[in-house]
Amino acid sequence: MEDDAFVSGYKQNLRVLTLNCWGIPFISKQVKERFEHIAKELSTGKYDVVALQEVWNKSDYAVMCDKLSSTLPYSLYFYSGVIGSGMCVFSRYRITNSFTYRFSLNGYLYKLWHGDWLAGTSAGYCVIDHPIKPIHFFVSHLHAEYNRQDDEYLAHRVTQAYQFAQLIELITKPSDCVIVCGDMNSEPTDLCYRILCNLPGLTDTWLECNKEGYHGNTYGVSHNSFAGSTFQQAIQKGPSDGIRIDYIFYRGDRSNMELLDCHVTMSRIPWEEISYSDHEGVLATFCLKNDKVLEKGQEKVQQIESKCPTETNQDKFRETLKEVSSMMSVKLSTTPYHRHATALITVLLMFIILPIFLPEGDLLSYSMGTCLGVGLYIARILCSMLVTALVFYVFLNDRDEYHAYKDVYEAVNIRLVSL
């Protein structure tokens, strides 16, 4: 595999894989079995850099590290939130630097069953010391979309996408080799996708390859054993057979970074009845070139692309910023209304439940020795918890959400004025 990867003295192929492993404790199916097969596949030597998402259990990560120690010896887990981000990177080459950026909005604490707040949704960044040129490698897993028709987390995801795009812009230079992977929980028609492509100037590897007859869908496809739906024969392998939400983006000067191929991979486990995950993997192959060496006696001239965007890209850049600004403006106008409505409900609820907190003599003589007394005691506890949660939402969570929207709104408008 090393011989195949090494092309010549000044260029070398790089294979990058991204996969959402679906390792949610107590919810995901056949986790141990699937992770064993994932580790087995990754240890074949086919891959140079691997970005995984939803590796929630640290013991699963430890097993991966052990099994990949010979082929992908360098690893990094991005710790964030209460239970960890679930994101990790395995690399054939040494990792020399890293950083975890936790997004300012990560869903709601009181919706524990969604889990995004507990995970502390983040962007992970590391520098990979490739022998040709350092690689600025990013991975993220944006907030899940639980209901596309009524997406209460859309503004959270847009905020995350904008902060992720800003992070990429601020850390890297136009001449750097930049690779961005992950489950973005956004389709190519969504605003989050446009933010990631248009603001930091990233290229979607799948679209770049433009394979006719293939659609690149990575979630909910009919041949996946965990799709959980009955698909009509008419849509199988068609554009409506699943959705495309897992991506590998890149940015680099053509003189030192070229995309060779991109395809969907790691679907069904060979000789097994199950898939590796409920997502498909995405594999991209790049050719990295050293622009500082001599080729056939002549100096290879580096042709750095202009830092100034073309007129078309400038228009896309401006329109994307306007879309973000418009959404943030709407959220800034509606969030205070929700806060005031919740505060009113809290006050009314306090008046309604106040009688159960009066001394027992003012009510019936309920003692802890009776069923009614125990019920009253439990009711007091539950009502106290409810009022505390509502107060937390009104005075802490809601203000935090408002300020996150305000921060993005101000940042976007500063950029719009400067264009």
CSV table of C-alpha atoms in Angstrom, one decimal:
chain,number,residue,atom,x,y,z
A,1,MET,CA,0.0,0.0,0.0
A,2,GLU,CA,2.9,2.3,0.7
A,3,ASP,CA,4.3,1.7,-2.7
A,4,ASP,CA,1.0,2.4,-4.3
A,5,ALA,CA,0.6,5.6,-2.3
A,6,PHE,CA,4.0,6.9,-3.2
A,7,VAL,CA,4.0,8.2,-6.8
A,8,SER,CA,7.3,9.9,-7.2
A,9,GLY,CA,9.9,12.1,-5.4
A,10,TYR,CA,7.6,15.1,-5.3
A,11,LYS,CA,4.1,13.9,-5.2
A,12,GLN,CA,2.1,11.4,-3.2
A,13,ASN,CA,-1.5,10.2,-3.0
A,14,LEU,CA,-3.5,10.8,0.2
A,15,ARG,CA,-6.7,8.8,0.9
A,16,VAL,CA,-9.1,10.4,3.3
A,17,LEU,CA,-12.2,8.7,4.8
A,18,THR,CA,-15.1,10.1,6.8
A,19,LEU,CA,-17.7,7.9,8.5
A,20,ASN,CA,-20.4,8.4,11.1
A,21,CYS,CA,-20.1,5.2,13.1
A,22,TRP,CA,-23.5,5.4,14.9
A,23,GLY,CA,-22.2,4.5,18.3
A,24,ILE,CA,-24.9,6.0,20.6
A,25,PRO,CA,-24.9,4.0,23.9
A,26,PHE,CA,-28.1,2.1,24.6
A,27,ILE,CA,-29.7,3.2,21.3
A,28,SER,CA,-27.5,2.1,18.4
A,29,LYS,CA,-27.7,-1.5,17.3
A,30,GLN,CA,-24.9,-4.1,17.3
A,31,VAL,CA,-22.3,-1.5,18.3
A,32,LYS,CA,-19.5,-3.9,19.5
A,33,GLU,CA,-19.9,-6.1,16.4
A,34,ARG,CA,-19.9,-3.2,14.0
A,35,PHE,CA,-17.0,-1.4,15.6
A,36,GLU,CA,-14.9,-4.6,15.3
A,37,HIS,CA,-15.6,-4.7,11.6
A,38,ILE,CA,-14.9,-1.0,11.2
A,39,ALA,CA,-11.6,-1.4,12.9
A,40,LYS,CA,-10.8,-4.4,10.8
A,41,GLU,CA,-11.5,-2.4,7.6
A,42,LEU,CA,-9.5,0.6,8.7
A,43,SER,CA,-6.5,-1.6,9.6
A,44,THR,CA,-6.2,-2.8,6.0
A,45,GLY,CA,-3.9,0.0,5.1
A,46,LYS,CA,-6.2,1.5,2.4
A,47,TYR,CA,-6.6,4.8,4.2
A,48,ASP,CA,-4.1,7.5,5.3
A,49,VAL,CA,-6.4,9.8,7.4
A,50,VAL,CA,-9.7,8.8,8.9
A,51,ALA,CA,-12.3,11.1,10.5
A,52,LEU,CA,-14.9,9.3,12.6
A,53,GLN,CA,-18.1,10.7,14.3
A,54,GLU,CA,-20.4,9.3,17.0
A,55,VAL,CA,-17.7,7.3,18.7
A,56,TRP,CA,-19.3,8.1,22.1
A,57,ASN,CA,-18.0,5.3,24.2
A,58,LYS,CA,-14.3,5.9,25.2
A,59,SER,CA,-13.8,2.1,25.4
A,60,ASP,CA,-14.7,1.8,21.7
A,61,TYR,CA,-12.2,4.5,20.9
A,62,ALA,CA,-9.6,2.7,22.9
A,63,VAL,CA,-10.3,-0.5,21.0
A,64,MET,CA,-9.9,1.4,17.7
A,65,CYS,CA,-6.5,2.8,18.8
A,66,ASP,CA,-5.3,-0.6,19.7
A,67,LYS,CA,-6.3,-2.3,16.5
A,68,LEU,CA,-5.1,0.6,14.3
A,69,SER,CA,-1.7,1.0,16.0
A,70,SER,CA,0.2,-0.4,13.2
A,71,THR,CA,-1.5,1.2,10.2
A,72,LEU,CA,-2.9,4.4,11.6
A,73,PRO,CA,-0.6,4.9,14.7
A,74,TYR,CA,-1.5,8.6,15.3
A,75,SER,CA,-4.9,9.3,16.8
A,76,LEU,CA,-6.8,12.2,18.4
A,77,TYR,CA,-10.1,12.4,20.3
A,78,PHE,CA,-11.8,15.7,20.5
A,79,TYR,CA,-13.1,16.0,24.1
A,80,SER,CA,-16.1,18.4,24.6
A,81,GLY,CA,-19.3,18.6,26.5
A,82,VAL,CA,-20.5,16.2,29.2
A,83,ILE,CA,-20.1,12.9,27.2
A,84,GLY,CA,-17.5,14.0,24.6
A,85,SER,CA,-17.9,15.2,21.0
A,86,GLY,CA,-17.8,11.6,19.5
A,87,MET,CA,-15.3,12.8,16.9
A,88,CYS,CA,-11.8,11.4,16.5
A,89,VAL,CA,-9.1,11.3,13.9
A,90,PHE,CA,-6.7,8.4,12.9
A,91,SER,CA,-3.7,9.2,10.8
A,92,ARG,CA,-0.8,7.5,9.1
A,93,TYR,CA,1.2,10.6,9.7
A,94,ARG,CA,2.1,12.4,12.9
A,95,ILE,CA,-0.3,14.9,14.3
A,96,THR,CA,1.6,18.0,15.5
A,97,ASN,CA,-1.1,20.4,16.7
A,98,SER,CA,-4.8,20.3,17.6
A,99,PHE,CA,-7.7,22.4,18.9
A,100,THR,CA,-11.3,21.8,19.8
A,101,TYR,CA,-13.8,24.7,19.3
A,102,ARG,CA,-17.1,24.2,21.0
A,103,PHE,CA,-20.0,26.0,19.2
A,104,SER,CA,-21.9,28.6,21.2
A,105,LEU,CA,-25.3,26.9,20.5
A,106,ASN,CA,-25.7,23.1,20.9
A,107,GLY,CA,-29.4,22.5,21.3
A,108,TYR,CA,-31.2,22.6,24.6
A,109,LEU,CA,-30.3,21.2,28.0
A,110,TYR,CA,-33.9,20.3,28.8
A,111,LYS,CA,-34.1,18.1,25.7
A,112,LEU,CA,-31.7,15.5,27.1
A,113,TRP,CA,-33.2,12.8,24.8
A,114,HIS,CA,-31.7,14.6,21.8
A,115,GLY,CA,-28.2,14.5,23.3
A,116,ASP,CA,-26.6,17.3,21.3
A,117,TRP,CA,-26.2,19.6,24.3
A,118,LEU,CA,-24.6,16.8,26.3
A,119,ALA,CA,-22.1,16.2,23.5
A,120,GLY,CA,-21.1,19.8,23.2
A,121,THR,CA,-21.2,20.0,19.4
A,122,SER,CA,-17.8,21.1,18.3
A,123,ALA,CA,-15.3,21.6,15.4
A,124,GLY,CA,-12.1,19.7,15.7
A,125,TYR,CA,-8.9,20.9,14.1
A,126,CYS,CA,-5.4,19.3,13.8
A,127,VAL,CA,-2.3,19.7,11.8
A,128,ILE,CA,-1.1,16.5,10.1
A,129,ASP,CA,2.6,16.4,9.3
A,130,HIS,CA,2.5,14.9,5.8
A,131,PRO,CA,5.9,14.5,4.1
A,132,ILE,CA,4.9,16.6,1.1
A,133,LYS,CA,3.1,19.4,2.9
A,134,PRO,CA,1.3,20.0,6.3
A,135,ILE,CA,-2.4,19.3,6.1
A,136,HIS,CA,-4.9,21.5,8.0
A,137,PHE,CA,-7.5,18.9,8.9
A,138,PHE,CA,-11.0,19.8,10.2
A,139,VAL,CA,-13.8,17.6,11.3
A,140,SER,CA,-17.3,18.4,12.7
A,141,HIS,CA,-20.7,16.9,13.4
A,142,LEU,CA,-23.3,19.6,13.2
A,143,HIS,CA,-26.6,19.5,15.2
A,144,ALA,CA,-28.9,16.8,14.1
A,145,GLU,CA,-32.0,17.5,12.1
A,146,TYR,CA,-34.9,15.7,13.9
A,147,ASN,CA,-37.8,17.1,11.8
A,148,ARG,CA,-37.1,18.6,8.4
A,149,GLN,CA,-40.7,20.0,8.1
A,150,ASP,CA,-40.5,21.8,11.5
A,151,ASP,CA,-36.8,22.1,12.2
A,152,GLU,CA,-36.4,23.9,15.5
A,153,TYR,CA,-32.7,23.5,15.4
A,154,LEU,CA,-32.1,25.1,12.0
A,155,ALA,CA,-30.8,28.4,13.4
A,156,HIS,CA,-28.5,26.5,15.8
A,157,ARG,CA,-27.1,24.6,12.9
A,158,VAL,CA,-26.6,27.7,10.8
A,159,THR,CA,-24.9,29.4,13.7
A,160,GLN,CA,-22.6,26.4,14.0
A,161,ALA,CA,-21.9,26.3,10.3
A,162,TYR,CA,-21.0,30.0,10.3
A,163,GLN,CA,-18.7,29.6,13.3
A,164,PHE,CA,-17.1,26.6,11.7
A,165,ALA,CA,-16.5,28.5,8.4
A,166,GLN,CA,-15.0,31.4,10.4
A,167,LEU,CA,-12.7,29.0,12.2
A,168,ILE,CA,-11.4,27.6,8.9
A,169,GLU,CA,-10.9,31.1,7.4
A,170,LEU,CA,-9.1,32.5,10.4
A,171,ILE,CA,-6.8,29.5,11.0
A,172,THR,CA,-5.7,28.8,7.4
A,173,LYS,CA,-4.2,30.7,4.5
A,174,PRO,CA,-5.2,30.4,0.8
A,175,SER,CA,-2.1,28.5,0.0
A,176,ASP,CA,-2.6,25.8,2.7
A,177,CYS,CA,-3.8,22.3,2.1
A,178,VAL,CA,-7.2,22.2,3.8
A,179,ILE,CA,-9.5,19.2,4.3
A,180,VAL,CA,-12.8,19.4,6.0
A,181,CYS,CA,-14.8,16.2,6.9
A,182,GLY,CA,-17.9,15.2,8.8
A,183,ASP,CA,-21.6,14.7,9.1
A,184,MET,CA,-23.0,18.2,8.5
A,185,ASN,CA,-26.7,17.1,8.9
A,186,SER,CA,-27.4,19.4,5.9
A,187,GLU,CA,-28.2,18.6,2.3
A,188,PRO,CA,-26.6,20.4,-0.7
A,189,THR,CA,-29.7,22.6,-1.0
A,190,ASP,CA,-29.4,23.9,2.6
A,191,LEU,CA,-28.0,27.1,3.8
A,192,CYS,CA,-25.4,25.4,6.0
A,193,TYR,CA,-23.9,23.7,2.9
A,194,ARG,CA,-23.7,27.1,1.1
A,195,ILE,CA,-22.0,28.6,4.2
A,196,LEU,CA,-19.3,25.9,4.3
A,197,CYS,CA,-18.7,26.1,0.6
A,198,ASN,CA,-18.9,29.8,-0.1
A,199,LEU,CA,-17.4,31.5,2.9
A,200,PRO,CA,-14.1,29.7,3.4
A,201,GLY,CA,-14.0,28.8,-0.3
A,202,LEU,CA,-14.2,25.0,0.1
A,203,THR,CA,-14.9,22.6,-2.8
A,204,ASP,CA,-17.2,19.6,-2.4
A,205,THR,CA,-15.2,16.6,-3.5
A,206,TRP,CA,-18.2,14.7,-4.6
A,207,LEU,CA,-19.4,17.4,-7.0
A,208,GLU,CA,-15.9,18.0,-8.2
A,209,CYS,CA,-15.7,14.4,-9.4
A,210,ASN,CA,-19.2,14.7,-10.9
A,211,LYS,CA,-19.9,11.0,-11.4
A,212,GLU,CA,-22.9,10.6,-13.8
A,213,GLY,CA,-25.6,8.3,-12.6
A,214,TYR,CA,-24.4,8.4,-9.0
A,215,HIS,CA,-25.9,10.6,-6.3
A,216,GLY,CA,-23.5,10.2,-3.4
A,217,ASN,CA,-26.3,9.7,-0.8
A,218,THR,CA,-24.9,8.7,2.6
A,219,TYR,CA,-27.9,8.3,4.9
A,220,GLY,CA,-31.2,6.5,4.7
A,221,VAL,CA,-30.2,4.6,1.5
A,222,SER,CA,-32.2,1.5,0.7
A,223,HIS,CA,-29.4,-1.0,0.8
A,224,ASN,CA,-28.4,0.0,4.3
A,225,SER,CA,-29.5,-2.6,6.9
A,226,PHE,CA,-30.3,0.2,9.4
A,227,ALA,CA,-32.3,2.5,7.1
A,228,GLY,CA,-35.5,1.6,9.0
A,229,SER,CA,-37.8,2.3,6.1
A,230,THR,CA,-39.4,0.3,3.3
A,231,PHE,CA,-38.2,1.8,0.0
A,232,GLN,CA,-40.1,1.6,-3.2
A,233,GLN,CA,-38.2,-0.2,-6.0
A,234,ALA,CA,-38.6,2.9,-8.2
A,235,ILE,CA,-36.5,5.1,-6.0
A,236,GLN,CA,-33.7,2.6,-5.2
A,237,LYS,CA,-30.3,3.9,-6.4
A,238,GLY,CA,-32.1,7.1,-7.6
A,239,PRO,CA,-31.7,10.7,-6.3
A,240,SER,CA,-34.4,10.1,-3.7
A,241,ASP,CA,-32.8,7.0,-2.3
A,242,GLY,CA,-31.5,8.5,0.9
A,243,ILE,CA,-29.9,11.9,1.4
A,244,ARG,CA,-26.3,13.3,1.1
A,245,ILE,CA,-25.2,14.8,4.5
A,246,ASP,CA,-21.7,13.4,4.9
A,247,TYR,CA,-19.0,15.3,3.1
A,248,ILE,CA,-15.3,15.8,2.4
A,249,PHE,CA,-14.5,19.4,1.4
A,250,TYR,CA,-11.1,20.7,0.4
A,251,ARG,CA,-9.2,23.8,-0.5
A,252,GLY,CA,-5.7,24.0,-2.0
A,253,ASP,CA,-3.7,25.4,-4.8
A,254,ARG,CA,-3.8,23.2,-7.8
A,255,SER,CA,0.0,23.2,-8.0
A,256,ASN,CA,0.2,21.3,-4.7
A,257,MET,CA,-3.1,19.6,-4.2
A,258,GLU,CA,-5.3,17.8,-6.7
A,259,LEU,CA,-8.5,15.7,-6.2
A,260,LEU,CA,-8.2,12.4,-8.0
A,261,ASP,CA,-11.4,10.6,-6.9
A,262,CYS,CA,-14.3,10.6,-4.5
A,263,HIS,CA,-16.9,7.8,-3.9
A,264,VAL,CA,-19.2,6.4,-1.3
A,265,THR,CA,-17.9,3.4,0.6
A,266,MET,CA,-18.2,1.1,3.6
A,267,SER,CA,-21.8,0.2,3.2
A,268,ARG,CA,-22.5,-3.5,3.9
A,269,ILE,CA,-20.0,-5.5,5.9
A,270,PRO,CA,-18.6,-8.3,3.6
A,271,TRP,CA,-20.2,-11.7,4.2
A,272,GLU,CA,-22.5,-10.2,6.9
A,273,GLU,CA,-26.1,-9.2,7.0
A,274,ILE,CA,-25.6,-5.8,8.5
A,275,SER,CA,-24.0,-2.5,7.5
A,276,TYR,CA,-21.0,-0.8,9.1
A,277,SER,CA,-23.2,2.0,10.3
A,278,ASP,CA,-26.5,3.7,9.5
A,279,HIS,CA,-24.4,6.1,7.4
A,280,GLU,CA,-22.3,5.4,4.4
A,281,GLY,CA,-18.7,6.4,4.4
A,282,VAL,CA,-17.1,8.9,1.9
A,283,LEU,CA,-13.6,8.3,0.6
A,284,ALA,CA,-11.6,11.0,-1.3
A,285,THR,CA,-8.2,10.5,-2.9
A,286,PHE,CA,-5.9,13.5,-3.4
A,287,CYS,CA,-2.5,13.9,-5.0
A,288,LEU,CA,-0.3,16.2,-2.9
A,289,LYS,CA,2.6,17.8,-4.8
A,290,ASN,CA,5.8,19.4,-3.5
A,291,ASP,CA,6.1,22.8,-5.3
A,292,LYS,CA,9.6,23.4,-3.8
A,293,VAL,CA,11.5,20.6,-5.5
A,294,LEU,CA,13.0,20.3,-9.0
A,295,GLU,CA,11.2,18.2,-11.6
A,296,LYS,CA,13.3,17.0,-14.5
A,297,GLY,CA,15.9,19.6,-13.9
A,298,GLN,CA,13.5,22.5,-14.0
A,299,GLU,CA,12.0,24.4,-11.0
A,300,LYS,CA,8.4,23.7,-10.5
A,301,VAL,CA,6.7,27.1,-10.6
A,302,GLN,CA,4.0,27.5,-7.9
A,303,GLN,CA,0.9,29.2,-9.3
A,304,ILE,CA,-0.8,30.5,-6.2
A,305,GLU,CA,-4.4,31.3,-6.9
A,306,SER,CA,-5.4,34.9,-6.3
A,307,LYS,CA,-6.6,35.6,-2.8
A,308,CYS,CA,-9.2,37.9,-4.3
A,309,PRO,CA,-12.3,35.9,-5.1
A,310,THR,CA,-13.7,36.0,-8.6
A,311,GLU,CA,-16.9,38.1,-9.3
A,312,THR,CA,-19.0,34.9,-9.3
A,313,ASN,CA,-17.6,33.7,-6.0
A,314,GLN,CA,-17.9,37.2,-4.6
A,315,ASP,CA,-21.6,37.2,-5.4
A,316,LYS,CA,-22.1,33.8,-3.8
A,317,PHE,CA,-20.2,35.1,-0.8
A,318,ARG,CA,-22.4,38.1,-0.4
A,319,GLU,CA,-25.7,36.3,-1.0
A,320,THR,CA,-24.7,33.6,1.6
A,321,LEU,CA,-23.9,36.3,4.2
A,322,LYS,CA,-27.3,38.0,3.5
A,323,GLU,CA,-29.1,34.7,4.0
A,324,VAL,CA,-27.4,34.2,7.4
A,325,SER,CA,-28.1,37.8,8.4
A,326,SER,CA,-31.7,37.5,7.5
A,327,MET,CA,-32.1,34.3,9.6
A,328,MET,CA,-30.3,35.8,12.6
A,329,SER,CA,-32.5,38.9,12.3
A,330,VAL,CA,-35.7,36.8,12.5
A,331,LYS,CA,-34.4,34.8,15.5
A,332,LEU,CA,-33.4,38.0,17.3
A,333,SER,CA,-36.9,39.3,16.9
A,334,THR,CA,-38.7,36.1,18.0
A,335,THR,CA,-36.4,34.9,20.8
A,336,PRO,CA,-37.4,37.7,23.3
A,337,TYR,CA,-41.1,37.0,22.6
A,338,HIS,CA,-40.5,33.3,23.5
A,339,ARG,CA,-38.7,34.4,26.7
A,340,HIS,CA,-41.5,36.8,27.7
A,341,ALA,CA,-44.1,34.2,27.0
A,342,THR,CA,-42.2,31.6,29.1
A,343,ALA,CA,-41.8,34.1,31.9
A,344,LEU,CA,-45.5,34.8,32.0
A,345,ILE,CA,-46.3,31.0,32.0
A,346,THR,CA,-43.8,30.6,34.9
A,347,VAL,CA,-45.5,33.3,37.0
A,348,LEU,CA,-49.0,31.9,36.3
A,349,LEU,CA,-47.8,28.4,37.1
A,350,MET,CA,-46.3,29.6,40.4
A,351,PHE,CA,-49.7,31.0,41.5
A,352,ILE,CA,-51.5,27.9,40.5
A,353,ILE,CA,-49.2,25.5,42.4
A,354,LEU,CA,-48.7,27.9,45.4
A,355,PRO,CA,-51.4,26.2,47.5
A,356,ILE,CA,-49.5,22.9,47.7
A,357,PHE,CA,-46.6,24.7,49.4
A,358,LEU,CA,-48.8,26.2,52.2
A,359,PRO,CA,-48.4,24.7,55.7
A,360,GLU,CA,-50.3,21.5,56.1
A,361,GLY,CA,-52.7,23.1,58.7
A,362,ASP,CA,-54.0,25.4,56.0
A,363,LEU,CA,-54.9,22.4,53.8
A,364,LEU,CA,-56.2,19.1,54.9
A,365,SER,CA,-54.2,17.4,57.6
A,366,TYR,CA,-52.0,15.3,55.3
A,367,SER,CA,-49.1,13.6,57.0
A,368,MET,CA,-46.3,11.6,55.6
A,369,GLY,CA,-48.0,8.6,57.1
A,370,THR,CA,-50.8,8.7,54.5
A,371,CYS,CA,-50.8,8.2,50.8
A,372,LEU,CA,-52.1,11.7,50.2
A,373,GLY,CA,-49.3,13.1,52.3
A,374,VAL,CA,-46.7,11.2,50.3
A,375,GLY,CA,-48.4,12.4,47.1
A,376,LEU,CA,-48.3,16.0,48.3
A,377,TYR,CA,-44.6,15.7,49.1
A,378,ILE,CA,-43.8,14.3,45.7
A,379,ALA,CA,-45.9,17.0,44.0
A,380,ARG,CA,-43.9,19.7,45.8
A,381,ILE,CA,-40.7,18.2,44.6
A,382,LEU,CA,-41.9,17.9,41.0
A,383,CYS,CA,-43.3,21.4,40.9
A,384,SER,CA,-40.1,22.9,42.4
A,385,MET,CA,-38.1,21.2,39.7
A,386,LEU,CA,-40.5,22.5,37.0
A,387,VAL,CA,-40.4,26.1,38.2
A,388,THR,CA,-36.6,25.9,38.5
A,389,ALA,CA,-36.3,24.6,34.9
A,390,LEU,CA,-38.5,27.3,33.6
A,391,VAL,CA,-36.6,30.0,35.5
A,392,PHE,CA,-33.3,28.5,34.1
A,393,TYR,CA,-34.7,28.7,30.6
A,394,VAL,CA,-36.0,32.3,30.9
A,395,PHE,CA,-33.0,33.9,32.6
A,396,LEU,CA,-30.0,31.7,31.4
A,397,ASN,CA,-30.6,29.5,28.4
A,398,ASP,CA,-32.7,32.0,26.5
A,399,ARG,CA,-30.3,34.9,27.0
A,400,ASP,CA,-27.4,32.7,26.0
A,401,GLU,CA,-29.2,31.8,22.8
A,402,TYR,CA,-30.1,35.4,22.1
A,403,HIS,CA,-26.5,36.6,22.5
A,404,ALA,CA,-25.2,33.8,20.2
A,405,TYR,CA,-27.6,35.0,17.5
A,406,LYS,CA,-26.6,38.6,18.1
A,407,ASP,CA,-22.9,37.8,17.8
A,408,VAL,CA,-23.3,36.1,14.5
A,409,TYR,CA,-25.6,38.8,13.2
A,410,GLU,CA,-23.1,41.6,14.1
A,411,ALA,CA,-20.2,39.6,12.6
A,412,VAL,CA,-22.0,39.0,9.3
A,413,ASN,CA,-23.1,42.6,9.0
A,414,ILE,CA,-19.5,43.8,9.5
A,415,ARG,CA,-18.4,41.7,6.6
A,416,LEU,CA,-21.3,42.8,4.4
A,417,VAL,CA,-20.5,46.4,5.0
A,418,SER,CA,-16.8,45.8,4.1
A,419,LEU,CA,-17.6,44.2,0.7
